[in-house]
PDB file of C-alpha atoms in Angstrom:
ATOM      1  CA  UNK A 699      -2.132  -7.443 -31.315  1.00  0.00           C
ATOM      2  CA  UNK A 700      -4.746  -7.127 -28.306  1.00  0.00           C
ATOM      3  CA  UNK A 701      -3.094  -7.649 -24.904  1.00  0.00           C
ATOM      4  CA  UNK A 702      -5.251  -7.993 -21.595  1.00  0.00           C
ATOM      5  CA  UNK A 703      -3.640  -8.341 -18.154  1.00  0.00           C
ATOM      6  CA  UNK A 704      -5.231 -10.172 -15.203  1.00  0.00           C
ATOM      7  CA  UNK A 705      -3.812 -10.555 -11.702  1.00  0.00           C
ATOM      8  CA  UNK A 706      -4.238 -13.510  -9.513  1.00  0.00           C
ATOM      9  CA  UNK A 707      -4.135 -12.113  -5.870  1.00  0.00           C
ATOM     10  CA  UNK A 708      -2.838 -14.146  -2.914  1.00  0.00           C
ATOM     11  CA  UNK A 709      -4.204 -11.670  -0.479  1.00  0.00           C
ATOM     12  CA  UNK A 710      -8.025 -11.092  -0.358  1.00  0.00           C
ATOM     13  CA  UNK A 711      -9.806  -7.785  -1.035  1.00  0.00           C
ATOM     14  CA  UNK A 712     -13.056  -6.425   0.505  1.00  0.00           C
ATOM     15  CA  UNK A 713     -15.205  -3.618  -0.215  1.00  0.00           C
ATOM     16  CA  UNK A 714     -14.017  -1.656   2.750  1.00  0.00           C
ATOM     17  CA  UNK A 715     -10.602  -1.990   1.545  1.00  0.00           C
ATOM     18  CA  UNK A 716     -11.469  -0.352  -1.881  1.00  0.00           C
ATOM     19  CA  UNK A 717     -13.106   2.600   0.176  1.00  0.00           C
ATOM     20  CA  UNK A 718      -9.862   2.996   2.271  1.00  0.00           C
ATOM     21  CA  UNK A 719      -7.794   2.971  -0.914  1.00  0.00           C
ATOM     22  CA  UNK A 720      -9.936   5.678  -2.670  1.00  0.00           C
ATOM     23  CA  UNK A 721      -9.929   7.874   0.354  1.00  0.00           C
ATOM     24  CA  UNK A 722      -6.184   7.406   1.034  1.00  0.00           C
ATOM     25  CA  UNK A 723      -5.270   8.174  -2.590  1.00  0.00           C
ATOM     26  CA  UNK A 724      -7.032  11.334  -2.458  1.00  0.00           C
ATOM     27  CA  UNK A 725      -5.582  12.343   0.777  1.00  0.00           C
ATOM     28  CA  UNK A 726      -1.924  11.026   0.712  1.00  0.00           C
ATOM     29  CA  UNK A 727      -0.393  14.413  -0.326  1.00  0.00           C
ATOM     30  CA  UNK A 728      -2.914  16.624   1.298  1.00  0.00           C
ATOM     31  CA  UNK A 729      -1.562  19.682   3.132  1.00  0.00           C
ATOM     32  CA  UNK A 730      -1.618  19.693   6.909  1.00  0.00           C
ATOM     33  CA  UNK A 731      -4.097  22.519   6.837  1.00  0.00           C
ATOM     34  CA  UNK A 732      -6.665  20.630   4.961  1.00  0.00           C
ATOM     35  CA  UNK A 733      -6.690  18.019   7.464  1.00  0.00           C
ATOM     36  CA  UNK A 734      -8.745  19.975   9.846  1.00  0.00           C
ATOM     37  CA  UNK A 735     -11.929  18.118  10.870  1.00  0.00           C
ATOM     38  CA  UNK A 736     -12.637  19.780  14.357  1.00  0.00           C
ATOM     39  CA  UNK A 737     -14.205  23.282  13.749  1.00  0.00           C
ATOM     40  CA  UNK A 738     -12.219  24.534  16.967  1.00  0.00           C
ATOM     41  CA  UNK A 739      -9.045  24.018  15.037  1.00  0.00           C
ATOM     42  CA  UNK A 740      -9.845  26.030  11.921  1.00  0.00           C
ATOM     43  CA  UNK A 741      -7.801  29.125  11.923  1.00  0.00           C
ATOM     44  CA  UNK A 742      -5.691  27.957  14.778  1.00  0.00           C
ATOM     45  CA  UNK A 743      -2.557  26.505  13.432  1.00  0.00           C
ATOM     46  CA  UNK A 744      -0.928  26.542  16.816  1.00  0.00           C
ATOM     47  CA  UNK A 745      -3.645  24.004  18.068  1.00  0.00           C
ATOM     48  CA  UNK A 746      -3.329  21.733  15.075  1.00  0.00           C
ATOM     49  CA  UNK A 747       0.680  21.730  15.686  1.00  0.00           C
ATOM     50  CA  UNK A 748       0.045  20.649  19.296  1.00  0.00           C
ATOM     51  CA  UNK A 749      -2.329  17.916  18.388  1.00  0.00           C
ATOM     52  CA  UNK A 750       0.239  16.725  15.756  1.00  0.00           C
ATOM     53  CA  UNK A 751       2.704  16.776  18.220  1.00  0.00           C
ATOM     54  CA  UNK A 752       0.890  14.774  20.584  1.00  0.00           C
ATOM     55  CA  UNK A 753      -0.092  11.976  18.019  1.00  0.00           C
ATOM     56  CA  UNK A 754       3.584  11.838  17.213  1.00  0.00           C
ATOM     57  CA  UNK A 755       4.852  11.485  20.650  1.00  0.00           C
ATOM     58  CA  UNK A 756       2.049   8.909  21.211  1.00  0.00           C
ATOM     59  CA  UNK A 757       3.293   6.819  18.167  1.00  0.00           C
ATOM     60  CA  UNK A 758       6.881   7.376  19.170  1.00  0.00           C
ATOM     61  CA  UNK A 759       6.348   6.013  22.753  1.00  0.00           C
ATOM     62  CA  UNK A 760       4.637   2.972  21.213  1.00  0.00           C
ATOM     63  CA  UNK A 761       7.416   2.305  18.822  1.00  0.00           C
ATOM     64  CA  UNK A 762      10.030   2.716  21.506  1.00  0.00           C
ATOM     65  CA  UNK A 763       8.486  -0.482  22.995  1.00  0.00           C
ATOM     66  CA  UNK A 764       9.575  -2.245  20.145  1.00  0.00           C
ATOM     67  CA  UNK A 765       6.371  -3.848  19.643  1.00  0.00           C
ATOM     68  CA  UNK A 766       6.114  -2.458  16.077  1.00  0.00           C
ATOM     69  CA  UNK A 767       9.094  -4.570  14.784  1.00  0.00           C
ATOM     70  CA  UNK A 768       7.031  -7.769  15.286  1.00  0.00           C
ATOM     71  CA  UNK A 769       4.345  -8.938  12.874  1.00  0.00           C
ATOM     72  CA  UNK A 770       1.081  -7.434  14.278  1.00  0.00           C
ATOM     73  CA  UNK A 771      -1.795 -10.093  15.096  1.00  0.00           C
ATOM     74  CA  UNK A 772      -4.815 -10.364  17.268  1.00  0.00           C
ATOM     75  CA  UNK A 773      -5.129 -13.371  19.620  1.00  0.00           C
ATOM     76  CA  UNK A 774      -3.045 -15.597  17.503  1.00  0.00           C
ATOM     77  CA  UNK A 775      -4.955 -14.996  14.069  1.00  0.00           C
ATOM     78  CA  UNK A 776      -3.042 -14.448  11.079  1.00  0.00           C
ATOM     79  CA  UNK A 777      -2.202 -10.991   9.661  1.00  0.00           C
ATOM     80  CA  UNK A 778      -4.257  -9.992   6.740  1.00  0.00           C
ATOM     81  CA  UNK A 779      -2.596  -7.888   4.069  1.00  0.00           C
ATOM     82  CA  UNK A 780      -4.680  -6.326   1.581  1.00  0.00           C
ATOM     83  CA  UNK A 781      -3.250  -5.424  -2.012  1.00  0.00           C
ATOM     84  CA  UNK A 782      -4.601  -3.657  -5.023  1.00  0.00           C
ATOM     85  CA  UNK A 783      -2.708  -2.980  -8.099  1.00  0.00           C
ATOM     86  CA  UNK A 784      -3.625  -0.627 -10.952  1.00  0.00           C
ATOM     87  CA  UNK A 785      -1.840  -1.060 -14.344  1.00  0.00           C
ATOM     88  CA  UNK A 786      -1.017   2.584 -15.486  1.00  0.00           C
ATOM     89  CA  UNK A 787       0.760   1.541 -18.935  1.00  0.00           C
ATOM     90  CA  UNK A 788       2.051  -1.266 -20.885  1.00  0.00           C
ATOM     91  CA  UNK A 789       5.473  -0.242 -21.774  1.00  0.00           C
ATOM     92  CA  UNK A 790       6.628  -3.434 -23.863  1.00  0.00           C
ATOM     93  CA  UNK A 791       5.709  -6.953 -25.069  1.00  0.00           C
ATOM     94  CA  UNK A 792       8.414  -9.306 -25.962  1.00  0.00           C
ATOM     95  CA  UNK A 793       7.143 -12.244 -27.836  1.00  0.00           C
ATOM     96  CA  UNK A 794      10.559 -13.843 -28.202  1.00  0.00           C
ATOM     97  CA  UNK A 795      11.467 -13.506 -24.385  1.00  0.00           C
ATOM     98  CA  UNK A 796       7.892 -14.389 -23.622  1.00  0.00           C
ATOM     99  CA  UNK A 797       7.699 -11.239 -20.969  1.00  0.00           C
ATOM    100  CA  UNK A 798       5.575  -8.044 -20.531  1.00  0.00           C
ATOM    101  CA  UNK A 799       6.612  -4.780 -19.287  1.00  0.00           C
ATOM    102  CA  UNK A 800       4.406  -2.581 -17.256  1.00  0.00           C
ATOM    103  CA  UNK A 801       4.310   0.304 -14.904  1.00  0.00           C
ATOM    104  CA  UNK A 802       1.930  -0.088 -12.053  1.00  0.00           C
ATOM    105  CA  UNK A 803       0.621   1.693  -8.946  1.00  0.00           C
ATOM    106  CA  UNK A 804       0.685  -0.985  -5.887  1.00  0.00           C
ATOM    107  CA  UNK A 805      -1.305  -0.153  -2.810  1.00  0.00           C
ATOM    108  CA  UNK A 806      -0.889  -2.264   0.447  1.00  0.00           C
ATOM    109  CA  UNK A 807      -2.805  -2.130   3.613  1.00  0.00           C
ATOM    110  CA  UNK A 808      -2.293  -4.104   6.940  1.00  0.00           C
ATOM    111  CA  UNK A 809      -3.362  -4.157  10.587  1.00  0.00           C
ATOM    112  CA  UNK A 810      -0.428  -2.212  12.458  1.00  0.00           C
ATOM    113  CA  UNK A 811      -1.306  -2.841  16.140  1.00  0.00           C
ATOM    114  CA  UNK A 812      -1.098   0.641  17.139  1.00  0.00           C
ATOM    115  CA  UNK A 813      -3.681   1.580  19.445  1.00  0.00           C
ATOM    116  CA  UNK A 814      -6.347   4.101  18.183  1.00  0.00           C
ATOM    117  CA  UNK A 815      -5.815   7.819  19.113  1.00  0.00           C
ATOM    118  CA  UNK A 816      -8.662  10.087  20.225  1.00  0.00           C
ATOM    119  CA  UNK A 817      -8.902  11.921  16.626  1.00  0.00           C
ATOM    120  CA  UNK A 818     -11.955  13.783  17.752  1.00  0.00           C
ATOM    121  CA  UNK A 819      -9.843  15.554  20.468  1.00  0.00           C
ATOM    122  CA  UNK A 820      -6.762  16.008  18.097  1.00  0.00           C
ATOM    123  CA  UNK A 821      -8.226  18.324  15.494  1.00  0.00           C
ATOM    124  CA  UNK A 822      -9.959  15.453  13.652  1.00  0.00           C
ATOM    125  CA  UNK A 823      -6.574  14.077  12.544  1.00  0.00           C
ATOM    126  CA  UNK A 824      -7.186  10.616  11.240  1.00  0.00           C
ATOM    127  CA  UNK A 825      -4.063  10.106   9.284  1.00  0.00           C
ATOM    128  CA  UNK A 826      -0.290  10.154  10.108  1.00  0.00           C
ATOM    129  CA  UNK A 827       3.037   9.735   8.056  1.00  0.00           C
ATOM    130  CA  UNK A 828       5.889   7.909   9.515  1.00  0.00           C
ATOM    131  CA  UNK A 829       9.006   6.390   8.501  1.00  0.00           C
ATOM    132  CA  UNK A 830       8.814   2.882   7.415  1.00  0.00           C
ATOM    133  CA  UNK A 831      11.782   1.882   9.281  1.00  0.00           C
ATOM    134  CA  UNK A 832       9.836   2.356  12.598  1.00  0.00           C
ATOM    135  CA  UNK A 833       7.248  -0.546  11.646  1.00  0.00           C
ATOM    136  CA  UNK A 834       7.018  -4.063  10.572  1.00  0.00           C
ATOM    137  CA  UNK A 835       6.062  -4.190   6.807  1.00  0.00           C
ATOM    138  CA  UNK A 836       4.837  -7.201   4.655  1.00  0.00           C
ATOM    139  CA  UNK A 837       7.337  -8.717   2.366  1.00  0.00           C
ATOM    140  CA  UNK A 838       5.258  -8.729  -0.874  1.00  0.00           C
ATOM    141  CA  UNK A 839       6.916 -10.207  -3.874  1.00  0.00           C
ATOM    142  CA  UNK A 840       5.735 -10.916  -7.380  1.00  0.00           C
ATOM    143  CA  UNK A 841       5.978 -14.510  -8.477  1.00  0.00           C
ATOM    144  CA  UNK A 842       6.324 -14.018 -12.134  1.00  0.00           C
ATOM    145  CA  UNK A 843       8.895 -11.075 -11.774  1.00  0.00           C
ATOM    146  CA  UNK A 844      11.911 -11.111 -14.011  1.00  0.00           C
ATOM    147  CA  UNK A 845      12.961  -7.607 -12.941  1.00  0.00           C
ATOM    148  CA  UNK A 846      11.320  -5.109 -10.639  1.00  0.00           C
ATOM    149  CA  UNK A 847      12.222  -1.375 -10.313  1.00  0.00           C
ATOM    150  CA  UNK A 848      10.684   1.429  -8.366  1.00  0.00           C
ATOM    151  CA  UNK A 849       9.245   3.785 -11.122  1.00  0.00           C
ATOM    152  CA  UNK A 850      10.037   6.688  -8.932  1.00  0.00           C
ATOM    153  CA  UNK A 851      12.071   7.150  -5.682  1.00  0.00           C
ATOM    154  CA  UNK A 852      10.853   4.775  -3.163  1.00  0.00           C
ATOM    155  CA  UNK A 853       8.910   6.497  -0.453  1.00  0.00           C
ATOM    156  CA  UNK A 854      10.510   6.317   2.954  1.00  0.00           C
ATOM    157  CA  UNK A 855       6.918   6.721   4.567  1.00  0.00           C
ATOM    158  CA  UNK A 856       3.857   4.679   5.493  1.00  0.00           C
ATOM    159  CA  UNK A 857       0.502   6.247   6.349  1.00  0.00           C
ATOM    160  CA  UNK A 858      -0.774   5.229   9.588  1.00  0.00           C
ATOM    161  CA  UNK A 859      -4.813   5.337   9.837  1.00  0.00           C
ATOM    162  CA  UNK A 860      -6.256   6.079  13.341  1.00  0.00           C
ATOM    163  CA  UNK A 861      -8.308   2.916  12.999  1.00  0.00           C
ATOM    164  CA  UNK A 862      -4.998   0.722  13.209  1.00  0.00           C
ATOM    165  CA  UNK A 863      -4.068   0.170   9.747  1.00  0.00           C
ATOM    166  CA  UNK A 864      -0.987   1.217   7.762  1.00  0.00           C
ATOM    167  CA  UNK A 865      -1.030   2.057   4.003  1.00  0.00           C
ATOM    168  CA  UNK A 866       1.828   2.053   1.667  1.00  0.00           C
ATOM    169  CA  UNK A 867       1.901   2.998  -1.944  1.00  0.00           C
ATOM    170  CA  UNK A 868       4.589   2.312  -4.468  1.00  0.00           C
ATOM    171  CA  UNK A 869       5.114   3.075  -8.275  1.00  0.00           C
ATOM    172  CA  UNK A 870       6.817   0.216  -9.925  1.00  0.00           C
ATOM    173  CA  UNK A 871       8.192  -0.938 -13.258  1.00  0.00           C
ATOM    174  CA  UNK A 872       7.681  -4.738 -13.818  1.00  0.00           C
ATOM    175  CA  UNK A 873       8.910  -7.036 -16.297  1.00  0.00           C
ATOM    176  CA  UNK A 874       7.151 -10.173 -15.821  1.00  0.00           C
ATOM    177  CA  UNK A 875       7.137 -13.692 -17.443  1.00  0.00           C
ATOM    178  CA  UNK A 876       4.282 -14.253 -19.535  1.00  0.00           C
ATOM    179  CA  UNK A 877       3.560 -17.625 -21.534  1.00  0.00           C
ATOM    180  CA  UNK A 878       2.303 -16.380 -24.793  1.00  0.00           C
ATOM    181  CA  UNK A 879       0.171 -18.085 -27.515  1.00  0.00           C
ATOM    182  CA  UNK A 880       0.900 -16.454 -30.926  1.00  0.00           C
ATOM    183  CA  UNK A 881      -0.749 -18.882 -33.173  1.00  0.00           C
ATOM    184  CA  UNK A 882      -3.828 -16.416 -33.814  1.00  0.00           C
ATOM    185  CA  UNK A 883      -1.575 -13.469 -34.488  1.00  0.00           C
ATOM    186  CA  UNK A 884      -2.505 -10.636 -35.038  1.00  0.00           C
ATOM    187  CA  UNK A 885      -5.974 -11.432 -33.585  1.00  0.00           C
ATOM    188  CA  UNK A 886      -4.572 -13.010 -30.492  1.00  0.00           C
ATOM    189  CA  UNK A 887      -5.557 -12.265 -26.747  1.00  0.00           C
ATOM    190  CA  UNK A 888      -2.783 -12.793 -24.131  1.00  0.00           C
ATOM    191  CA  UNK A 889      -3.320 -13.474 -20.363  1.00  0.00           C
ATOM    192  CA  UNK A 890      -0.582 -12.705 -18.308  1.00  0.00           C
ATOM    193  CA  UNK A 891      -0.835 -13.330 -14.528  1.00  0.00           C
ATOM    194  CA  UNK A 892       0.707 -11.264 -11.703  1.00  0.00           C
ATOM    195  CA  UNK A 893       0.941 -13.245  -8.334  1.00  0.00           C
ATOM    196  CA  UNK A 894       1.489 -11.597  -5.060  1.00  0.00           C
ATOM    197  CA  UNK A 895       3.281 -13.670  -2.467  1.00  0.00           C
ATOM    198  CA  UNK A 896       5.384 -13.653   0.627  1.00  0.00           C
ATOM    199  CA  UNK A 897       8.903 -14.967   0.882  1.00  0.00           C
ATOM    200  CA  UNK A 898       8.954 -15.905   4.512  1.00  0.00           C
ATOM    201  CA  UNK A 899       5.206 -16.026   5.412  1.00  0.00           C
ATOM    202  CA  UNK A 900       2.587 -18.462   4.500  1.00  0.00           C
ATOM    203  CA  UNK A 901      -0.926 -17.476   3.152  1.00  0.00           C
ATOM    204  CA  UNK A 902      -2.452 -19.002   6.315  1.00  0.00           C
TER     205      UNK A 902
END
């Protein structure tokens, strides 16, 4: 039986989001010493530590204002949330229950409202990891979900980009409802939709 999976996205994706995703995926677990972009910081870990501390204090001062707990927006415009999902494996297909079990990597990005920091004066640091509890995060739900579990321990961190975006990556194990047409078995092709939505926010 041949199975194909398609995803209908509530949120819009753009080329610059794809570029951001690929660059983020490569650097999420990068060591601090590899984040040097300014030649003056190479071989000077004490300068890097000072820059790292400066950025941390800058973000901490901003979060203390409680602004980060509110949904970030610019001049009343809606908050755009960008979602990308990669299906890494199809674990099970249950024809009787009309369900599909998959493992996926979900990458989410959104505008966070944190002012830009001068990365050129901070050893070229353009990314910073911080606790998710310090910030507003979008409530992304899957409409067809029967059961959703984390494939690994949920990451307590979100990655802050210096261009005012936050990025979160989760590994999920999904069991989703899928209406199957089995009349052409074993030469059938099934299309299973996965729809992202928000529980408390509209799409507009």
